[in-house]
């Protein structure tokens, strides 16, 4: 997406807005599937009646379900306290004209406009009134009130509903609402391929539909670029496979708005089919449509470049031919591009007349050019291992199976060579898959690969002495040999039964032991999760003993001090400060003990500041007194 | 007489120490001895049972080592024979430094002990 944005900035086309291709659309298959989804849904609520009726309308089919839905809404009157049910019922009636009258709700709806309502309720009220044919003018509700409410509610869904409601009002100045479109649009979240609003499908669908309806009502282009419209379109396309009716409805509602507006119509170039191009299928066909698979005004589609898988680029710059159905464009690719392989074609579209349809400058589509492969000059030989002399050589003819009996044992090598050619131009080619398959009498298969020594010239060599144990389990017998050829560009992949090989190995085949069979074919033993074993701790006795031992020396220290003649009694001589100092100090260490067991650092520091201050001051005074006492 | 040589020297050292060292310094020496014994016991325990939990061992051991170092500092600064080197630091000031450093050391030790 990044390069596309840069492209848009660099190339400022004034005529049509540039946007990327949608890459995918609601195809006719998708529309059939969605029609089935709506048709199969039981109509068991007014909500469902609304979704199904309007969904089928967008899909171009409404008459089939009309009777069923009409009978439902005739039998179920909406709950006058639930504004949404009134909205659903009146919408269905406005669409189908089911001979039900909802004019009894008109007065209560208009009255409810007088009290405080949120945007969602206003949307239901105004839509219902419009559905029953009653005009709502700005005396009842002004667009600026809607904008204020949406700004207060601060949700994109509210803005979307405000846009929808405002576009239904009979009059009023909508410029301030139009001005907010740009700010609303930038709030979209980005995904690797699309943009969408954080609220999800309902929010994004309501917002986009609201923006389009607002523009249609005012006749002015809302500030949403073609790029943004396309990226929103891609978001809706990512949900098109839903099996939920409400989601399908929201997707269709938004997609219809994007397809049927006069401002920004996202367009998509899609391949008609994925068939490879070759001599039987020479035309590359694409569809150019809007998001609902409908035709867009005629455009000039150019094939700009063809890029091969090896990176070679060919600039073509020729136009596609438009077909009569209005959406298909074709280009005769073969034999201009005849070399088999995978390609990337790059297209550009330009609308021939001014239209809201975007201009696509860089559309990449994958194309495969395929060919038919033939095998020629195939032969198989049994070679004497020691002397490297071919003992027997048998020519092979594709696709027939050779009837020759070929035998080999551990003294020989089996060698097969063949050429692969493009059927059309007889050039030698390499393909992706060349397998040699050997099947034993017990239906055991062994696969080998034939490798090319030169382009198109393949060899397969099997040294039986080496391969005996590893591949064949020393199992002698007759093996059926086949050559399997295939590849991405190969139109006619085949498996060619070449013939039978009689192989003789020394030794006996080794059967799987019962243990191996157990291991391979029976459930494995359950692995019990081992929680991490806690670290080994010493026994409590030991650690307790040492705890006591560590604290023991204090018991020795005090007597030693006393013995030496320390004067504990002299404390009082130093005055009250000394006592306070000692108390403070003991308090600090008590605080430290509390810190260890209970407090956290912040609390400790808090108390420490208080205690420390006391201790410091008293200690200071005490020492001063001692100093005075000493020098006196 | 070899035994008399070493033992005699030690004996003389001990008598000299008892007589010449002031009471204050002897008290500090006793304290240092106590700290050292505590540290040794901790170390023996660690050797016996391993270093788990390592933080607790470290905090305990560093507590003893730190206290020992601070004690030595206090002893050096309190010794009147060293007065010439420490003119500005009175013994009281040395003691105040000692206490303050201990408070900080033990805060850290208690934080680390886990």
Short mmCIF file of N, CA, C and O in Angstrom, two decimals, chain A residues 108-195:
data_model
loop_
_atom_site.label_atom_id
_atom_site.label_comp_id
_atom_site.label_asym_id
_atom_site.label_seq_id
_atom_site.Cartn_x
_atom_site.Cartn_y
_atom_site.Cartn_z
N UNK A 108 -46.42 10.12 18.24
CA UNK A 108 -45.50 9.79 19.33
C UNK A 108 -44.05 9.98 18.89
O UNK A 108 -43.20 10.39 19.67
N UNK A 109 -43.79 9.73 17.60
CA UNK A 109 -42.43 9.93 17.11
C UNK A 109 -42.07 11.42 17.16
O UNK A 109 -40.99 11.80 17.61
N UNK A 110 -42.99 12.25 16.68
CA UNK A 110 -42.68 13.69 16.68
C UNK A 110 -42.56 14.22 18.10
O UNK A 110 -41.72 15.08 18.38
N UNK A 111 -43.36 13.68 19.01
CA UNK A 111 -43.26 14.11 20.40
C UNK A 111 -41.92 13.71 20.99
O UNK A 111 -41.32 14.45 21.78
N UNK A 112 -41.46 12.52 20.61
CA UNK A 112 -40.20 12.07 21.22
C UNK A 112 -39.03 12.91 20.78
O UNK A 112 -37.97 12.90 21.41
N UNK A 113 -39.20 13.67 19.67
CA UNK A 113 -38.12 14.57 19.26
C UNK A 113 -37.95 15.72 20.23
O UNK A 113 -36.91 16.37 20.25
N UNK A 114 -38.98 15.97 21.02
CA UNK A 114 -38.91 17.13 21.90
C UNK A 114 -38.03 16.86 23.12
O UNK A 114 -37.51 17.77 23.73
N UNK A 115 -37.90 15.58 23.50
CA UNK A 115 -37.08 15.29 24.68
C UNK A 115 -35.65 14.97 24.25
O UNK A 115 -35.36 14.86 23.07
N UNK A 116 -34.78 14.84 25.24
CA UNK A 116 -33.36 14.59 24.98
C UNK A 116 -33.17 13.21 24.37
O UNK A 116 -33.58 12.21 24.94
N UNK A 117 -32.54 13.18 23.22
CA UNK A 117 -32.32 11.88 22.57
C UNK A 117 -30.87 11.77 22.15
O UNK A 117 -30.23 12.77 21.85
N UNK A 118 -30.36 10.54 22.07
CA UNK A 118 -29.01 10.40 21.52
C UNK A 118 -29.12 10.19 20.01
O UNK A 118 -30.21 10.05 19.47
N UNK A 119 -27.97 10.19 19.35
CA UNK A 119 -27.96 10.18 17.89
C UNK A 119 -28.64 8.93 17.34
O UNK A 119 -29.39 8.99 16.36
N UNK A 120 -28.39 7.81 17.99
CA UNK A 120 -28.96 6.55 17.50
C UNK A 120 -30.49 6.62 17.51
O UNK A 120 -31.15 6.25 16.55
N UNK A 121 -31.04 7.14 18.62
CA UNK A 121 -32.50 7.26 18.70
C UNK A 121 -33.02 8.24 17.66
O UNK A 121 -34.04 7.98 17.01
N UNK A 122 -32.29 9.35 17.48
CA UNK A 122 -32.73 10.33 16.48
C UNK A 122 -32.75 9.70 15.09
O UNK A 122 -33.64 9.97 14.28
N UNK A 123 -31.74 8.85 14.83
CA UNK A 123 -31.71 8.18 13.52
C UNK A 123 -32.97 7.34 13.33
O UNK A 123 -33.61 7.39 12.28
N UNK A 124 -33.32 6.56 14.33
CA UNK A 124 -34.50 5.70 14.20
C UNK A 124 -35.76 6.54 14.03
O UNK A 124 -36.63 6.25 13.20
N UNK A 125 -35.87 7.62 14.83
CA UNK A 125 -37.09 8.45 14.79
C UNK A 125 -37.24 9.10 13.42
O UNK A 125 -38.30 9.02 12.78
N UNK A 126 -36.17 9.78 12.98
CA UNK A 126 -36.26 10.52 11.72
C UNK A 126 -36.48 9.56 10.55
O UNK A 126 -37.28 9.83 9.65
N UNK A 127 -35.77 8.42 10.58
CA UNK A 127 -35.95 7.46 9.48
C UNK A 127 -37.38 6.94 9.46
O UNK A 127 -37.98 6.81 8.38
N UNK A 128 -37.91 6.64 10.65
CA UNK A 128 -39.29 6.12 10.69
C UNK A 128 -40.26 7.16 10.17
O UNK A 128 -41.16 6.85 9.39
N UNK A 129 -40.09 8.42 10.60
CA UNK A 129 -40.98 9.47 10.14
C UNK A 129 -40.89 9.63 8.62
O UNK A 129 -41.90 9.77 7.93
N UNK A 130 -39.67 9.58 8.09
CA UNK A 130 -39.50 9.69 6.64
C UNK A 130 -40.16 8.51 5.94
O UNK A 130 -40.79 8.66 4.89
N UNK A 131 -40.03 7.31 6.53
CA UNK A 131 -40.62 6.12 5.92
C UNK A 131 -42.13 6.22 5.82
O UNK A 131 -42.74 5.74 4.87
N UNK A 132 -42.77 6.84 6.85
CA UNK A 132 -44.23 6.93 6.78
C UNK A 132 -44.69 8.19 6.06
O UNK A 132 -45.88 8.50 6.04
N UNK A 133 -43.72 8.91 5.50
CA UNK A 133 -44.08 10.03 4.64
C UNK A 133 -44.21 11.36 5.36
O UNK A 133 -44.69 12.33 4.78
N UNK A 134 -43.76 11.41 6.60
CA UNK A 134 -43.89 12.66 7.35
C UNK A 134 -42.58 13.42 7.29
O UNK A 134 -41.53 12.88 7.60
N UNK A 135 -42.64 14.68 6.89
CA UNK A 135 -41.39 15.44 6.74
C UNK A 135 -40.87 15.89 8.09
O UNK A 135 -41.63 16.27 8.98
N UNK A 136 -39.54 15.86 8.20
CA UNK A 136 -38.91 16.37 9.41
C UNK A 136 -38.09 17.59 9.01
O UNK A 136 -37.13 17.49 8.27
N UNK A 137 -38.53 18.76 9.47
CA UNK A 137 -37.77 19.94 9.09
C UNK A 137 -36.95 20.44 10.27
O UNK A 137 -37.03 19.90 11.37
N UNK A 138 -36.20 21.49 10.04
CA UNK A 138 -35.23 21.85 11.08
C UNK A 138 -35.89 22.48 12.29
O UNK A 138 -35.23 22.70 13.30
N UNK A 139 -37.20 22.75 12.22
CA UNK A 139 -37.85 23.20 13.46
C UNK A 139 -37.86 22.05 14.47
O UNK A 139 -37.73 22.27 15.67
N UNK A 140 -38.01 20.85 13.96
CA UNK A 140 -38.04 19.70 14.86
C UNK A 140 -36.62 19.24 15.22
O UNK A 140 -36.34 18.83 16.33
N UNK A 141 -35.75 19.29 14.22
CA UNK A 141 -34.39 18.82 14.46
C UNK A 141 -33.47 19.52 13.47
O UNK A 141 -33.73 19.49 12.27
N UNK A 142 -32.43 20.14 13.98
CA UNK A 142 -31.52 20.83 13.07
C UNK A 142 -30.23 20.03 12.91
O UNK A 142 -29.83 19.29 13.81
N UNK A 143 -29.60 20.17 11.75
CA UNK A 143 -28.34 19.45 11.55
C UNK A 143 -27.28 19.80 12.57
O UNK A 143 -26.48 18.96 12.98
N UNK A 144 -27.26 21.06 13.02
CA UNK A 144 -26.24 21.43 13.99
C UNK A 144 -26.45 20.70 15.30
O UNK A 144 -25.48 20.35 16.00
N UNK A 145 -27.73 20.41 15.64
CA UNK A 145 -27.96 19.64 16.87
C UNK A 145 -27.38 18.23 16.74
O UNK A 145 -26.79 17.70 17.67
N UNK A 146 -27.55 17.67 15.54
CA UNK A 146 -26.99 16.34 15.30
C UNK A 146 -25.48 16.36 15.45
O UNK A 146 -24.87 15.47 16.04
N UNK A 147 -24.87 17.39 14.88
CA UNK A 147 -23.42 17.47 14.94
C UNK A 147 -22.95 17.62 16.39
O UNK A 147 -22.00 16.96 16.82
N UNK A 148 -23.65 18.47 17.17
CA UNK A 148 -23.27 18.64 18.57
C UNK A 148 -23.35 17.33 19.33
O UNK A 148 -22.44 16.97 20.08
N UNK A 149 -24.44 16.60 19.11
CA UNK A 149 -24.61 15.33 19.82
C UNK A 149 -23.51 14.34 19.43
O UNK A 149 -22.96 13.64 20.28
N UNK A 150 -23.23 14.29 18.12
CA UNK A 150 -22.20 13.34 17.67
C UNK A 150 -20.85 13.70 18.28
O UNK A 150 -20.08 12.82 18.70
N UNK A 151 -20.57 15.00 18.35
CA UNK A 151 -19.30 15.42 18.95
C UNK A 151 -19.24 15.06 20.42
O UNK A 151 -18.20 14.65 20.94
N UNK A 152 -20.39 15.18 21.11
CA UNK A 152 -20.40 14.80 22.52
C UNK A 152 -20.19 13.31 22.69
O UNK A 152 -19.47 12.87 23.58
N UNK A 153 -20.85 12.53 21.84
CA UNK A 153 -20.77 11.08 22.01
C UNK A 153 -19.42 10.54 21.56
O UNK A 153 -19.01 9.46 21.95
N UNK A 154 -18.76 11.29 20.69
CA UNK A 154 -17.38 10.97 20.31
C UNK A 154 -17.21 9.57 19.75
O UNK A 154 -16.18 8.95 19.95
N UNK A 155 -18.21 9.04 19.08
CA UNK A 155 -17.98 7.74 18.45
C UNK A 155 -18.27 7.85 16.97
O UNK A 155 -19.13 8.62 16.55
N UNK A 156 -17.50 7.10 16.19
CA UNK A 156 -17.67 7.17 14.73
C UNK A 156 -19.07 6.71 14.35
O UNK A 156 -19.67 7.23 13.40
N UNK A 157 -19.59 5.75 15.09
CA UNK A 157 -20.94 5.26 14.79
C UNK A 157 -21.95 6.41 14.91
O UNK A 157 -22.84 6.56 14.08
N UNK A 158 -21.76 7.24 15.94
CA UNK A 158 -22.66 8.38 16.11
C UNK A 158 -22.54 9.34 14.94
O UNK A 158 -23.54 9.87 14.44
N UNK A 159 -21.31 9.58 14.51
CA UNK A 159 -21.13 10.46 13.35
C UNK A 159 -21.82 9.88 12.12
O UNK A 159 -22.52 10.59 11.39
N UNK A 160 -21.64 8.58 11.92
CA UNK A 160 -22.26 7.95 10.76
C UNK A 160 -23.78 8.08 10.81
O UNK A 160 -24.43 8.42 9.82
N UNK A 161 -24.34 7.80 12.00
CA UNK A 161 -25.80 7.91 12.12
C UNK A 161 -26.24 9.37 11.98
O UNK A 161 -27.32 9.64 11.43
N UNK A 162 -25.40 10.30 12.44
CA UNK A 162 -25.74 11.72 12.27
C UNK A 162 -25.78 12.08 10.80
O UNK A 162 -26.69 12.79 10.33
N UNK A 163 -24.79 11.56 10.03
CA UNK A 163 -24.79 11.83 8.59
C UNK A 163 -26.05 11.27 7.94
O UNK A 163 -26.70 11.93 7.12
N UNK A 164 -26.39 10.02 8.30
CA UNK A 164 -27.56 9.40 7.70
C UNK A 164 -28.82 10.18 8.05
O UNK A 164 -29.68 10.42 7.19
N UNK A 165 -28.95 10.56 9.32
CA UNK A 165 -30.14 11.28 9.77
C UNK A 165 -30.23 12.63 9.08
O UNK A 165 -31.30 13.03 8.61
N UNK A 166 -29.10 13.34 9.01
CA UNK A 166 -29.12 14.68 8.41
C UNK A 166 -29.53 14.63 6.96
O UNK A 166 -30.22 15.53 6.45
N UNK A 167 -29.13 13.54 6.26
CA UNK A 167 -29.46 13.47 4.84
C UNK A 167 -30.95 13.21 4.63
O UNK A 167 -31.45 13.33 3.52
N UNK A 168 -31.67 12.84 5.71
CA UNK A 168 -33.11 12.61 5.57
C UNK A 168 -33.92 13.86 5.90
O UNK A 168 -35.12 13.90 5.65
N UNK A 169 -33.26 14.85 6.51
CA UNK A 169 -34.02 16.04 6.92
C UNK A 169 -34.50 16.81 5.70
O UNK A 169 -33.81 16.86 4.68
N UNK A 170 -35.66 17.42 5.84
CA UNK A 170 -36.25 18.12 4.69
C UNK A 170 -35.45 19.36 4.34
O UNK A 170 -35.34 19.73 3.18
N UNK A 171 -34.89 20.03 5.32
CA UNK A 171 -34.09 21.22 5.04
C UNK A 171 -33.04 21.37 6.11
O UNK A 171 -32.95 20.58 7.04
N UNK A 172 -32.26 22.39 6.00
CA UNK A 172 -31.21 22.61 6.99
C UNK A 172 -29.87 22.71 6.31
O UNK A 172 -29.65 22.19 5.23
N UNK A 173 -28.96 23.39 7.00
CA UNK A 173 -27.63 23.61 6.43
C UNK A 173 -26.72 22.46 6.81
O UNK A 173 -26.43 22.23 7.99
N UNK A 174 -26.26 21.75 5.81
CA UNK A 174 -25.46 20.54 6.09
C UNK A 174 -23.96 20.78 5.96
O UNK A 174 -23.18 19.84 6.02
N UNK A 175 -23.55 22.04 5.75
CA UNK A 175 -22.12 22.27 5.48
C UNK A 175 -21.25 21.88 6.66
O UNK A 175 -20.17 21.30 6.48
N UNK A 176 -21.71 22.19 7.89
CA UNK A 176 -20.84 21.86 9.03
C UNK A 176 -20.67 20.35 9.16
O UNK A 176 -19.59 19.87 9.52
N UNK A 177 -21.70 19.60 8.86
CA UNK A 177 -21.55 18.14 8.90
C UNK A 177 -20.61 17.67 7.80
O UNK A 177 -19.77 16.79 8.01
N UNK A 178 -20.75 18.26 6.61
CA UNK A 178 -19.86 17.87 5.52
C UNK A 178 -18.41 18.14 5.88
O UNK A 178 -17.51 17.40 5.52
N UNK A 179 -18.19 19.23 6.63
CA UNK A 179 -16.82 19.57 6.99
C UNK A 179 -16.20 18.54 7.91
O UNK A 179 -14.98 18.40 7.95
N UNK A 180 -17.03 17.85 8.69
CA UNK A 180 -16.44 16.89 9.62
C UNK A 180 -16.07 15.57 8.94
O UNK A 180 -15.41 14.73 9.56
N UNK A 181 -16.49 15.38 7.71
CA UNK A 181 -16.23 14.09 7.05
C UNK A 181 -14.73 13.79 7.01
O UNK A 181 -14.29 12.67 7.28
N UNK A 182 -13.97 14.84 6.67
CA UNK A 182 -12.53 14.62 6.55
C UNK A 182 -11.93 14.16 7.88
O UNK A 182 -11.12 13.21 7.93
N UNK A 183 -12.33 14.82 8.97
CA UNK A 183 -11.78 14.45 10.28
C UNK A 183 -12.22 13.06 10.69
O UNK A 183 -11.47 12.33 11.33
N UNK A 184 -13.44 12.70 10.32
CA UNK A 184 -13.90 11.35 10.66
C UNK A 184 -13.09 10.32 9.89
O UNK A 184 -12.65 9.31 10.43
N UNK A 185 -12.86 10.62 8.59
CA UNK A 185 -12.19 9.63 7.74
C UNK A 185 -10.78 9.33 8.20
O UNK A 185 -10.32 8.19 8.11
N UNK A 186 -10.07 10.33 8.72
CA UNK A 186 -8.67 10.07 9.09
C UNK A 186 -8.56 9.20 10.33
O UNK A 186 -7.50 8.69 10.65
N UNK A 187 -9.68 9.02 11.06
CA UNK A 187 -9.59 8.22 12.28
C UNK A 187 -9.61 6.73 12.00
O UNK A 187 -9.61 5.92 12.91
N UNK A 188 -9.64 6.38 10.73
CA UNK A 188 -9.70 4.96 10.40
C UNK A 188 -8.38 4.27 10.75
O UNK A 188 -7.31 4.84 10.60
N UNK A 189 -8.50 3.02 11.21
CA UNK A 189 -7.32 2.21 11.48
C UNK A 189 -6.85 1.55 10.20
O UNK A 189 -7.65 1.28 9.32
N UNK A 190 -5.56 1.30 10.12
CA UNK A 190 -5.01 0.66 8.93
C UNK A 190 -4.74 -0.80 9.17
O UNK A 190 -4.22 -1.18 10.21
N UNK A 191 -5.06 -1.61 8.19
CA UNK A 191 -4.59 -3.00 8.19
C UNK A 191 -3.69 -3.12 6.96
O UNK A 191 -3.65 -2.20 6.17
N UNK A 192 -2.99 -4.23 6.79
CA UNK A 192 -2.09 -4.28 5.64
C UNK A 192 -2.76 -4.02 4.30
O UNK A 192 -2.12 -3.56 3.37
N UNK A 193 -4.04 -4.32 4.18
CA UNK A 193 -4.65 -4.15 2.87
C UNK A 193 -5.81 -3.17 2.86
O UNK A 193 -6.30 -2.85 1.78
N UNK A 194 -6.29 -2.73 3.99
CA UNK A 194 -7.52 -1.94 3.96
C UNK A 194 -7.52 -0.95 5.11
O UNK A 194 -6.58 -0.91 5.90
N UNK A 195 -8.57 -0.13 5.17
CA UNK A 195 -8.79 0.73 6.34
C UNK A 195 -10.21 0.53 6.84
O UNK A 195 -11.10 0.17 6.07
#
